mmCIF file of C-alpha atoms and ligand atoms in Angstrom:
data_model
loop_
_atom_site.group_PDB
_atom_site.id
_atom_site.type_symbol
_atom_site.label_atom_id
_atom_site.label_comp_id
_atom_site.label_asym_id
_atom_site.label_seq_id
_atom_site.Cartn_x
_atom_site.Cartn_y
_atom_site.Cartn_z
ATOM 1 C CA MET S 1 28.799 -8.526 44.951
ATOM 2 C CA SER S 2 28.157 -11.737 44.283
ATOM 3 C CA ASP S 3 26.386 -12.977 40.615
ATOM 4 C CA GLY S 4 23.092 -13.189 42.090
ATOM 5 C CA GLN S 5 23.296 -9.018 43.360
ATOM 6 C CA ARG S 6 24.644 -8.955 40.054
ATOM 7 C CA SER S 7 22.427 -6.337 37.668
ATOM 8 C CA PRO S 8 20.231 -8.367 34.984
ATOM 9 C CA SER S 9 19.717 -5.783 32.902
ATOM 10 C CA ALA S 10 22.760 -6.081 30.906
ATOM 11 C CA GLY S 11 21.237 -9.826 30.774
ATOM 12 C CA THR S 12 23.214 -13.645 28.961
ATOM 13 C CA GLY S 13 26.291 -10.504 28.624
ATOM 14 C CA GLN S 14 26.021 -10.820 24.842
ATOM 15 C CA ILE S 15 27.263 -7.846 22.056
ATOM 16 C CA VAL S 16 25.007 -7.984 19.178
ATOM 17 C CA VAL S 17 26.360 -4.913 16.350
ATOM 18 C CA SER S 18 23.623 -5.225 13.405
ATOM 19 C CA GLY S 19 23.891 -3.107 10.881
ATOM 20 C CA LEU S 20 26.182 0.000 12.683
ATOM 21 C CA THR S 21 27.096 2.862 10.946
ATOM 22 C CA LYS S 22 28.400 6.035 11.872
ATOM 23 C CA GLN S 23 28.667 9.108 8.417
ATOM 24 C CA TYR S 24 31.079 12.432 9.495
ATOM 25 C CA ASN S 25 30.415 14.358 6.786
ATOM 26 C CA ASN S 26 32.266 12.865 4.193
ATOM 27 C CA VAL S 27 33.892 10.031 5.879
ATOM 28 C CA ARG S 28 32.182 6.520 6.539
ATOM 29 C CA ALA S 29 33.983 5.904 10.235
ATOM 30 C CA VAL S 30 31.658 2.907 10.584
ATOM 31 C CA ASP S 31 29.571 0.803 7.695
ATOM 32 C CA ASP S 32 27.140 -1.382 7.199
ATOM 33 C CA LEU S 33 28.909 -3.282 10.160
ATOM 34 C CA SER S 34 27.613 -6.888 11.872
ATOM 35 C CA PHE S 35 28.937 -9.095 14.625
ATOM 36 C CA THR S 36 28.732 -10.731 18.267
ATOM 37 C CA VAL S 37 30.540 -10.895 21.045
ATOM 38 C CA GLU S 38 29.605 -13.957 22.680
ATOM 39 C CA PRO S 39 29.834 -14.721 27.316
ATOM 40 C CA GLY S 40 32.762 -16.757 28.879
ATOM 41 C CA ARG S 41 35.064 -15.540 26.198
ATOM 42 C CA VAL S 42 38.080 -12.944 25.123
ATOM 43 C CA THR S 43 36.685 -10.543 21.943
ATOM 44 C CA GLY S 44 39.296 -9.236 20.508
ATOM 45 C CA PHE S 45 38.546 -6.062 17.671
ATOM 46 C CA LEU S 46 41.114 -5.643 15.530
ATOM 47 C CA GLY S 47 41.630 -3.033 12.598
ATOM 48 C CA PRO S 48 44.639 -0.849 11.595
ATOM 49 C CA ASN S 49 44.444 2.654 11.936
ATOM 50 C CA GLY S 50 41.272 5.129 11.580
ATOM 51 C CA ALA S 51 39.516 2.364 10.755
ATOM 52 C CA GLY S 52 36.656 2.492 12.501
ATOM 53 C CA LYS S 53 37.146 0.330 16.442
ATOM 54 C CA THR S 54 36.577 3.333 18.928
ATOM 55 C CA THR S 55 33.507 4.668 17.116
ATOM 56 C CA THR S 56 31.871 1.019 16.567
ATOM 57 C CA LEU S 57 33.054 1.048 21.134
ATOM 58 C CA ARG S 58 31.577 4.716 21.093
ATOM 59 C CA MET S 59 28.275 4.312 19.319
ATOM 60 C CA LEU S 60 27.830 0.620 21.979
ATOM 61 C CA LEU S 61 28.443 2.656 24.695
ATOM 62 C CA ASN S 62 26.440 5.593 22.967
ATOM 63 C CA LEU S 63 28.928 8.056 23.612
ATOM 64 C CA VAL S 64 27.973 8.556 19.360
ATOM 65 C CA THR S 65 24.473 8.174 17.930
ATOM 66 C CA PRO S 66 25.117 5.077 15.364
ATOM 67 C CA THR S 67 24.103 6.963 11.598
ATOM 68 C CA ALA S 68 22.334 3.126 10.742
ATOM 69 C CA GLY S 69 21.804 0.120 12.187
ATOM 70 C CA THR S 70 21.819 -1.117 16.301
ATOM 71 C CA ALA S 71 24.286 -2.115 19.210
ATOM 72 C CA THR S 72 22.733 -3.503 21.893
ATOM 73 C CA ILE S 73 24.081 -5.361 25.581
ATOM 74 C CA GLY S 74 22.166 -8.471 26.525
ATOM 75 C CA GLY S 75 19.486 -7.569 24.397
ATOM 76 C CA ARG S 76 19.154 -3.680 25.256
ATOM 77 C CA ARG S 77 21.114 -0.463 24.160
ATOM 78 C CA TYR S 78 23.402 0.734 26.188
ATOM 79 C CA ALA S 79 20.682 3.886 26.633
ATOM 80 C CA ASP S 80 18.500 1.091 27.684
ATOM 81 C CA LEU S 81 19.982 -0.322 30.354
ATOM 82 C CA THR S 82 18.241 0.186 34.207
ATOM 83 C CA ASP S 83 21.718 0.065 35.610
ATOM 84 C CA PRO S 84 25.025 0.364 33.534
ATOM 85 C CA LEU S 85 27.092 0.868 35.160
ATOM 86 C CA ARG S 86 26.632 -2.194 37.229
ATOM 87 C CA SER S 87 26.304 -4.385 33.859
ATOM 88 C CA VAL S 88 29.004 -3.252 31.575
ATOM 89 C CA GLY S 89 32.476 -1.461 32.723
ATOM 90 C CA ALA S 90 34.296 0.759 29.747
ATOM 91 C CA VAL S 91 37.753 2.237 29.273
ATOM 92 C CA LEU S 92 38.249 3.897 26.609
ATOM 93 C CA GLU S 93 41.562 5.996 27.460
ATOM 94 C CA ALA S 94 44.432 5.890 30.206
ATOM 95 C CA SER S 95 41.586 7.169 33.023
ATOM 96 C CA SER S 96 42.216 10.802 33.928
ATOM 97 C CA ALA S 97 41.949 11.790 37.664
ATOM 98 C CA HIS S 98 42.074 15.360 39.806
ATOM 99 C CA LYS S 99 45.510 15.570 40.222
ATOM 100 C CA GLY S 100 46.194 15.952 44.101
ATOM 101 C CA ARG S 101 43.381 12.692 44.749
ATOM 102 C CA THR S 102 44.328 9.887 45.392
ATOM 103 C CA GLY S 103 43.521 6.279 43.406
ATOM 104 C CA ARG S 104 40.955 5.632 46.609
ATOM 105 C CA ASN S 105 39.220 8.874 47.159
ATOM 106 C CA HIS S 106 39.471 8.996 43.326
ATOM 107 C CA LEU S 107 37.192 5.501 42.792
ATOM 108 C CA ARG S 108 35.035 6.807 45.860
ATOM 109 C CA VAL S 109 34.007 10.404 44.519
ATOM 110 C CA ILE S 110 32.805 7.660 41.311
ATOM 111 C CA CYS S 111 30.872 5.095 43.775
ATOM 112 C CA ALA S 112 29.289 8.544 45.380
ATOM 113 C CA ALA S 113 28.829 9.435 42.022
ATOM 114 C CA ALA S 114 26.701 5.867 41.269
ATOM 115 C CA GLY S 115 25.006 5.600 44.247
ATOM 116 C CA LEU S 116 27.319 2.600 44.819
ATOM 117 C CA PRO S 117 28.757 1.168 48.283
ATOM 118 C CA ALA S 118 32.036 3.603 48.637
ATOM 119 C CA SER S 119 33.556 0.598 50.119
ATOM 120 C CA ARG S 120 34.042 -0.723 46.327
ATOM 121 C CA ALA S 121 36.037 1.439 46.235
ATOM 122 C CA ASP S 122 39.280 -0.830 47.862
ATOM 123 C CA GLU S 123 37.569 -3.529 46.196
ATOM 124 C CA ALA S 124 38.134 -2.693 42.902
ATOM 125 C CA LEU S 125 41.927 -1.622 44.299
ATOM 126 C CA ALA S 126 42.051 -4.869 45.410
ATOM 127 C CA LEU S 127 41.052 -6.045 42.333
ATOM 128 C CA VAL S 128 43.697 -4.823 39.630
ATOM 129 C CA GLY S 129 47.137 -4.673 42.468
ATOM 130 C CA LEU S 130 46.586 -1.394 43.446
ATOM 131 C CA THR S 131 46.078 -1.462 47.028
ATOM 132 C CA PRO S 132 49.443 -0.092 47.656
ATOM 133 C CA ALA S 133 48.876 3.195 46.061
ATOM 134 C CA ALA S 134 45.348 3.585 47.400
ATOM 135 C CA ASN S 135 46.625 6.713 49.142
ATOM 136 C CA ARG S 136 49.294 8.151 46.749
ATOM 137 C CA LYS S 137 48.327 10.963 44.679
ATOM 138 C CA PHE S 138 46.606 10.479 40.652
ATOM 139 C CA LYS S 139 50.198 12.650 39.527
ATOM 140 C CA GLY S 140 52.551 10.455 41.129
ATOM 141 C CA TYR S 141 51.211 6.806 38.793
ATOM 142 C CA SER S 142 52.233 5.546 36.502
ATOM 143 C CA LEU S 143 51.034 4.555 33.215
ATOM 144 C CA GLY S 144 50.752 1.477 34.140
ATOM 145 C CA MET S 145 48.778 2.478 37.400
ATOM 146 C CA LYS S 146 46.025 4.898 35.694
ATOM 147 C CA GLN S 147 45.612 1.957 32.854
ATOM 148 C CA ARG S 148 45.011 -0.339 36.011
ATOM 149 C CA LEU S 149 42.760 2.957 37.885
ATOM 150 C CA GLY S 150 40.652 2.797 35.196
ATOM 151 C CA ILE S 151 39.759 -1.022 35.099
ATOM 152 C CA ALA S 152 39.184 -0.500 38.857
ATOM 153 C CA ALA S 153 36.905 2.173 37.938
ATOM 154 C CA ALA S 154 35.272 0.098 34.434
ATOM 155 C CA MET S 155 34.505 -2.605 37.395
ATOM 156 C CA LEU S 156 32.845 -0.604 40.024
ATOM 157 C CA GLY S 157 30.597 -1.435 39.395
ATOM 158 C CA ASP S 158 30.975 -5.326 39.313
ATOM 159 C CA PRO S 159 29.884 -5.792 35.318
ATOM 160 C CA ARG S 160 29.073 -8.635 33.488
ATOM 161 C CA VAL S 161 30.529 -7.278 30.668
ATOM 162 C CA LEU S 162 34.052 -4.948 30.173
ATOM 163 C CA ILE S 163 33.901 -2.825 27.399
ATOM 164 C CA LEU S 164 38.081 -1.758 26.785
ATOM 165 C CA ASP S 165 39.768 0.291 23.796
ATOM 166 C CA GLU S 166 43.556 0.024 23.484
ATOM 167 C CA PRO S 167 44.149 -0.876 27.556
ATOM 168 C CA ALA S 168 47.266 -2.303 25.719
ATOM 169 C CA ASN S 169 48.347 1.973 25.052
ATOM 170 C CA GLY S 170 51.432 2.162 26.360
ATOM 171 C CA LEU S 171 52.318 -1.216 29.514
ATOM 172 C CA ASP S 172 55.500 -2.305 29.962
ATOM 173 C CA PRO S 173 55.963 -6.031 29.387
ATOM 174 C CA GLU S 174 54.785 -6.877 33.372
ATOM 175 C CA GLY S 175 51.544 -4.499 32.848
ATOM 176 C CA ILE S 176 50.101 -6.137 29.450
ATOM 177 C CA ARG S 177 50.950 -9.540 30.866
ATOM 178 C CA TRP S 178 49.394 -8.834 33.935
ATOM 179 C CA MET S 179 46.230 -7.123 32.028
ATOM 180 C CA ARG S 180 46.061 -10.312 29.776
ATOM 181 C CA GLY S 181 45.822 -12.267 33.101
ATOM 182 C CA PHE S 182 42.943 -9.856 34.354
ATOM 183 C CA LEU S 183 41.075 -9.912 31.466
ATOM 184 C CA LYS S 184 40.959 -14.202 30.635
ATOM 185 C CA GLY S 185 40.835 -14.746 34.679
ATOM 186 C CA PHE S 186 37.084 -12.389 33.884
ATOM 187 C CA ALA S 187 36.301 -13.929 31.267
ATOM 188 C CA THR S 188 36.517 -17.286 32.919
ATOM 189 C CA GLU S 189 34.213 -16.353 35.349
ATOM 190 C CA GLY S 190 31.213 -16.229 32.786
ATOM 191 C CA ARG S 191 31.279 -12.516 31.065
ATOM 192 C CA THR S 192 31.477 -10.848 28.721
ATOM 193 C CA VAL S 193 35.409 -8.656 27.103
ATOM 194 C CA LEU S 194 35.559 -6.639 24.591
ATOM 195 C CA VAL S 195 39.042 -5.278 23.739
ATOM 196 C CA SER S 196 39.787 -2.855 20.379
ATOM 197 C CA SER S 197 43.722 -3.407 19.868
ATOM 198 C CA HIS S 198 46.265 -2.944 16.936
ATOM 199 C CA LEU S 199 49.211 -5.240 18.112
ATOM 200 C CA LEU S 200 47.717 -8.089 16.800
ATOM 201 C CA SER S 201 50.156 -9.928 18.689
ATOM 202 C CA GLU S 202 49.171 -9.269 21.885
ATOM 203 C CA MET S 203 45.952 -10.478 20.582
ATOM 204 C CA GLN S 204 47.267 -14.240 18.977
ATOM 205 C CA LEU S 205 47.868 -14.872 23.219
ATOM 206 C CA LEU S 206 45.013 -12.368 25.015
ATOM 207 C CA ALA S 207 41.723 -13.763 22.358
ATOM 208 C CA ASP S 208 39.723 -15.783 22.365
ATOM 209 C CA ASP S 209 38.175 -14.855 19.655
ATOM 210 C CA VAL S 210 38.567 -12.149 17.162
ATOM 211 C CA VAL S 211 36.769 -9.198 14.950
ATOM 212 C CA ILE S 212 38.562 -7.788 12.031
ATOM 213 C CA ILE S 213 37.967 -4.809 10.652
ATOM 214 C CA ALA S 214 39.244 -2.331 7.700
ATOM 215 C CA ALA S 215 37.647 0.593 6.759
ATOM 216 C CA GLY S 216 34.479 0.327 9.024
ATOM 217 C CA LYS S 217 33.925 -2.699 7.567
ATOM 218 C CA LEU S 218 34.040 -6.560 8.548
ATOM 219 C CA VAL S 219 36.558 -8.384 7.425
ATOM 220 C CA ARG S 220 36.686 -12.066 9.293
ATOM 221 C CA GLN S 221 35.031 -12.927 12.793
ATOM 222 C CA GLY S 222 35.784 -15.588 14.126
ATOM 223 C CA PRO S 223 37.560 -17.695 17.004
ATOM 224 C CA VAL S 224 41.463 -16.776 16.407
ATOM 225 C CA GLU S 225 42.382 -20.214 15.392
ATOM 226 C CA GLN S 226 39.714 -20.217 12.581
ATOM 227 C CA VAL S 227 40.834 -16.886 11.363
ATOM 228 C CA ILE S 228 44.208 -18.395 11.350
ATOM 229 C CA GLY S 229 43.356 -21.555 10.173
ATOM 230 C CA SER S 230 41.134 -19.466 6.914
ATOM 231 C CA MET S 231 43.758 -18.371 4.679
ATOM 232 C CA ALA S 232 44.116 -18.833 1.639
ATOM 233 C CA HIS S 233 47.950 -20.363 1.991
ATOM 234 C CA GLY S 234 46.610 -21.652 5.453
ATOM 235 C CA VAL S 235 50.297 -24.204 6.410
ATOM 236 C CA ARG S 236 52.635 -24.660 4.860
ATOM 237 C CA VAL S 237 56.262 -26.105 4.216
ATOM 238 C CA ARG S 238 59.319 -24.485 3.450
ATOM 239 C CA VAL S 239 62.042 -26.634 1.541
ATOM 240 C CA ARG S 240 65.585 -25.003 0.906
ATOM 241 C CA THR S 241 68.062 -27.738 -2.178
ATOM 242 C CA PRO S 242 70.314 -26.693 -3.966
ATOM 243 C CA GLN S 243 68.080 -29.603 -6.323
ATOM 244 C CA ALA S 244 65.439 -27.708 -6.345
ATOM 245 C CA ALA S 245 63.731 -28.241 -10.189
ATOM 246 C CA GLU S 246 64.032 -32.409 -9.746
ATOM 247 C CA LEU S 247 62.412 -31.935 -5.868
ATOM 248 C CA THR S 248 59.934 -29.650 -8.062
ATOM 249 C CA ALA S 249 58.851 -31.841 -10.448
ATOM 250 C CA ALA S 250 58.930 -35.196 -7.818
ATOM 251 C CA LEU S 251 56.829 -32.800 -5.283
ATOM 252 C CA ARG S 252 54.605 -31.758 -8.171
ATOM 253 C CA GLU S 253 53.848 -35.981 -9.714
ATOM 254 C CA GLN S 254 52.209 -36.037 -6.253
ATOM 255 C CA ALA S 255 49.830 -33.102 -6.560
ATOM 256 C CA ALA S 256 51.854 -31.084 -3.903
ATOM 257 C CA THR S 257 51.544 -27.058 -5.402
ATOM 258 C CA VAL S 258 54.484 -25.739 -5.323
ATOM 259 C CA ASP S 259 56.049 -22.146 -5.158
ATOM 260 C CA THR S 260 59.605 -20.236 -4.933
ATOM 261 C CA ASP S 261 60.452 -17.278 -3.512
ATOM 262 C CA GLY S 262 62.543 -17.023 -6.214
ATOM 263 C CA HIS S 263 65.957 -17.531 -3.974
ATOM 264 C CA GLY S 264 66.753 -21.077 -3.831
ATOM 265 C CA VAL S 265 63.173 -21.512 -1.649
ATOM 266 C CA LEU S 266 60.575 -23.960 -2.391
ATOM 267 C CA LEU S 267 57.399 -23.289 -0.434
ATOM 268 C CA VAL S 268 54.705 -26.297 -0.677
ATOM 269 C CA SER S 269 51.364 -26.759 -0.004
ATOM 270 C CA GLY S 270 48.439 -29.551 0.408
ATOM 271 C CA MET S 271 51.365 -31.972 2.443
ATOM 272 C CA ASP S 272 52.686 -31.872 5.424
ATOM 273 C CA ALA S 273 56.653 -31.627 6.097
ATOM 274 C CA PRO S 274 57.359 -36.025 6.627
ATOM 275 C CA THR S 275 56.264 -36.177 3.312
ATOM 276 C CA VAL S 276 58.260 -33.570 1.326
ATOM 277 C CA GLY S 277 60.850 -35.252 3.279
ATOM 278 C CA ARG S 278 60.140 -38.311 1.979
ATOM 279 C CA THR S 279 59.543 -37.639 -1.428
ATOM 280 C CA ALA S 280 62.715 -35.458 -1.462
ATOM 281 C CA LEU S 281 64.749 -38.917 0.002
ATOM 282 C CA ALA S 282 62.731 -40.969 -2.801
ATOM 283 C CA ALA S 283 64.160 -39.167 -5.346
ATOM 284 C CA LYS S 284 67.594 -38.595 -3.840
ATOM 285 C CA VAL S 285 66.986 -34.980 -3.364
ATOM 286 C CA GLU S 286 69.376 -33.137 -1.083
ATOM 287 C CA LEU S 287 67.708 -31.377 1.401
ATOM 288 C CA HIS S 288 69.060 -28.017 3.768
ATOM 289 C CA GLU S 289 66.087 -26.855 5.504
ATOM 290 C CA LEU S 290 62.726 -28.543 6.359
ATOM 291 C CA THR S 291 60.352 -26.286 7.898
ATOM 292 C CA THR S 292 56.733 -25.639 8.313
ATOM 293 C CA GLU S 293 55.188 -22.211 8.207
ATOM 294 C CA ARG S 294 52.398 -21.207 9.954
ATOM 295 C CA PRO S 295 50.772 -17.534 9.176
ATOM 296 C CA ASP S 296 50.292 -15.624 12.327
ATOM 297 C CA LEU S 297 47.203 -13.117 13.685
ATOM 298 C CA GLU S 298 49.795 -10.563 12.070
ATOM 299 C CA GLY S 299 49.903 -12.682 9.010
ATOM 300 C CA VAL S 300 46.321 -12.787 8.334
ATOM 301 C CA PHE S 301 45.594 -9.396 9.357
ATOM 302 C CA LEU S 302 48.450 -8.256 6.787
ATOM 303 C CA GLU S 303 46.677 -10.258 4.452
ATOM 304 C CA LEU S 304 42.886 -9.968 5.367
ATOM 305 C CA THR S 305 43.118 -5.410 5.222
ATOM 306 C CA ALA S 306 45.713 -5.035 2.084
ATOM 307 C CA GLY S 307 45.460 -1.861 1.025
ATOM 308 C CA LYS S 308 41.879 -1.276 3.573
ATOM 309 C CA ALA S 309 43.855 0.692 6.095
ATOM 310 C CA GLU S 310 44.746 3.656 3.653
ATOM 311 C CA ILE S 311 44.263 6.829 5.760
ATOM 312 C CA ARG S 312 40.840 8.260 4.678
HETATM 313 N N1 ATP X 401 34.090 13.289 15.097
HETATM 314 C C1 ATP X 401 35.296 12.199 14.144
HETATM 315 N N2 ATP X 401 35.074 13.521 12.974
HETATM 316 C C2 ATP X 401 35.039 13.570 12.006
HETATM 317 N N3 ATP X 401 36.141 12.028 11.686
HETATM 318 C C3 ATP X 401 35.889 11.420 12.829
HETATM 319 C C4 ATP X 401 35.126 11.458 13.774
HETATM 320 N N4 ATP X 401 35.436 10.311 15.443
HETATM 321 C C5 ATP X 401 36.433 9.670 13.802
HETATM 322 N N5 ATP X 401 36.455 10.304 12.598
HETATM 323 C C6 ATP X 401 37.055 9.533 11.278
HETATM 324 O O1 ATP X 401 36.535 7.949 11.173
HETATM 325 C C7 ATP X 401 37.560 7.665 10.273
HETATM 326 C C8 ATP X 401 37.737 6.129 11.897
HETATM 327 O O2 ATP X 401 37.922 6.802 13.209
HETATM 328 P P1 ATP X 401 37.709 5.237 14.601
HETATM 329 O O3 ATP X 401 38.733 6.607 15.695
HETATM 330 O O4 ATP X 401 36.846 5.274 15.084
HETATM 331 O O5 ATP X 401 39.378 4.935 14.414
HETATM 332 P P2 ATP X 401 39.970 3.300 14.866
HETATM 333 O O6 ATP X 401 39.655 2.565 14.422
HETATM 334 O O7 ATP X 401 39.886 3.322 16.669
HETATM 335 O O8 ATP X 401 41.148 4.290 14.834
HETATM 336 P P3 ATP X 401 42.855 3.992 16.317
HETATM 337 O O9 ATP X 401 43.270 2.743 16.130
HETATM 338 O O10 ATP X 401 43.735 5.469 15.399
HETATM 339 O O11 ATP X 401 42.166 5.432 17.255
HETATM 340 C C9 ATP X 401 38.869 8.074 10.989
HETATM 341 O O12 ATP X 401 38.683 8.302 8.977
HETATM 342 C C10 ATP X 401 38.970 9.359 11.841
HETATM 343 O O13 ATP X 401 39.741 9.680 10.925
#
C-alpha cells in the first residue's frame, strides 16, 4: 500500500498521553502520566515489572478505560479513529492462533474480518520473513516465529503507528537482531514505534527516545543519549593509584570532584581523563589505571527507579 492510500485517521502518528490514570481498587496502576511519542523515531517505554507499562498501552488502544486523562494517536482517541486497523498496529503478546491453521490462513482470517484484501496476508508474511513458513501450521511455529506472525498481523493494515508490548520476550539473539532492524526500518519511513521493555541493554541499541516510568509515574523522557547524559554524576574518570592521597589533593586543587570507592579507586568528576593524567604526572603520582566511565542506560534506569520498583 502506498503512503497516499494509507488511512489518514492516525494523522501525523504522534502519540500524546496526558494525565493518564488507572485505579484498580487499591492499586494506582498508572498515576497522572503524561508523555509524547514522535513519528519517525523508535520510542522505548521502560519500567520495572508492575510499573504500569501494559496498562498504559492497553488504555492507548482502548482495551482498558482510563480513570482519568487521555491518550491520543494523531490527535484522536483510538476509539474515535475511523479505520483503526489501517492506522495502528499492535502486538500485545506472543501471537495466539488456531493451532491447526497455517500462518497464511491465520492472517487471511484477520484480513477477511477487517475488510482487507487477502493479498495482504502474503505481503505481511514477506515483510517479516515468514514466507517459507506460510503453509506450516501454527502449532509448529517457534516462539520467534509466533512473534513475527504477531507483527505480520499488526502490519496487515499498513499502519502508520506500531505499538508493541515486550516484543523481544523469549526471542533468541538472532530474533532480537531481526526485530531491531525491522522496527528501526519502520521508523525510518516516518512512522511511529512505541515499544515497551524491561530489557534496557536492548533499548539502548534500539530506541531513539525513552520514556521511563516507575510505580505508574513518569520518571524521565527524552532522547536516549540525553537521558543518560542528564544523570547526576554524568561522565567520571576512574583512577587507580598507590598514592591516592597525593593525587586527590592535586586534583582538588584544580577544582575536580574526587570520590573514593574505599578500595584504592578514585572517581573523578569535572575533569577529563587526559587532564587527570597530566595532573598525576605533574604531581609525580604513579597510575595503575585511568578509564573514562560513562553511565549506560542500565545504570541510569536503576538510579532513576531505585526504591520505586516495589510490587504494588
Ligand atoms: N486488571 C487488573 N486488576 C487489578 N490490578 C491490575 C490489573 N492490571 C494490572 N494491575 C496492577 O497494576 C500494576 C501495573 O501493572 P502493569 O501490568 O501495567 O505493569 P507492567 O509495567 O506492564 O509490568 P510487567 O512488566 O510486569 O508486565 C501492577 O501492580 C498490577 O498488579
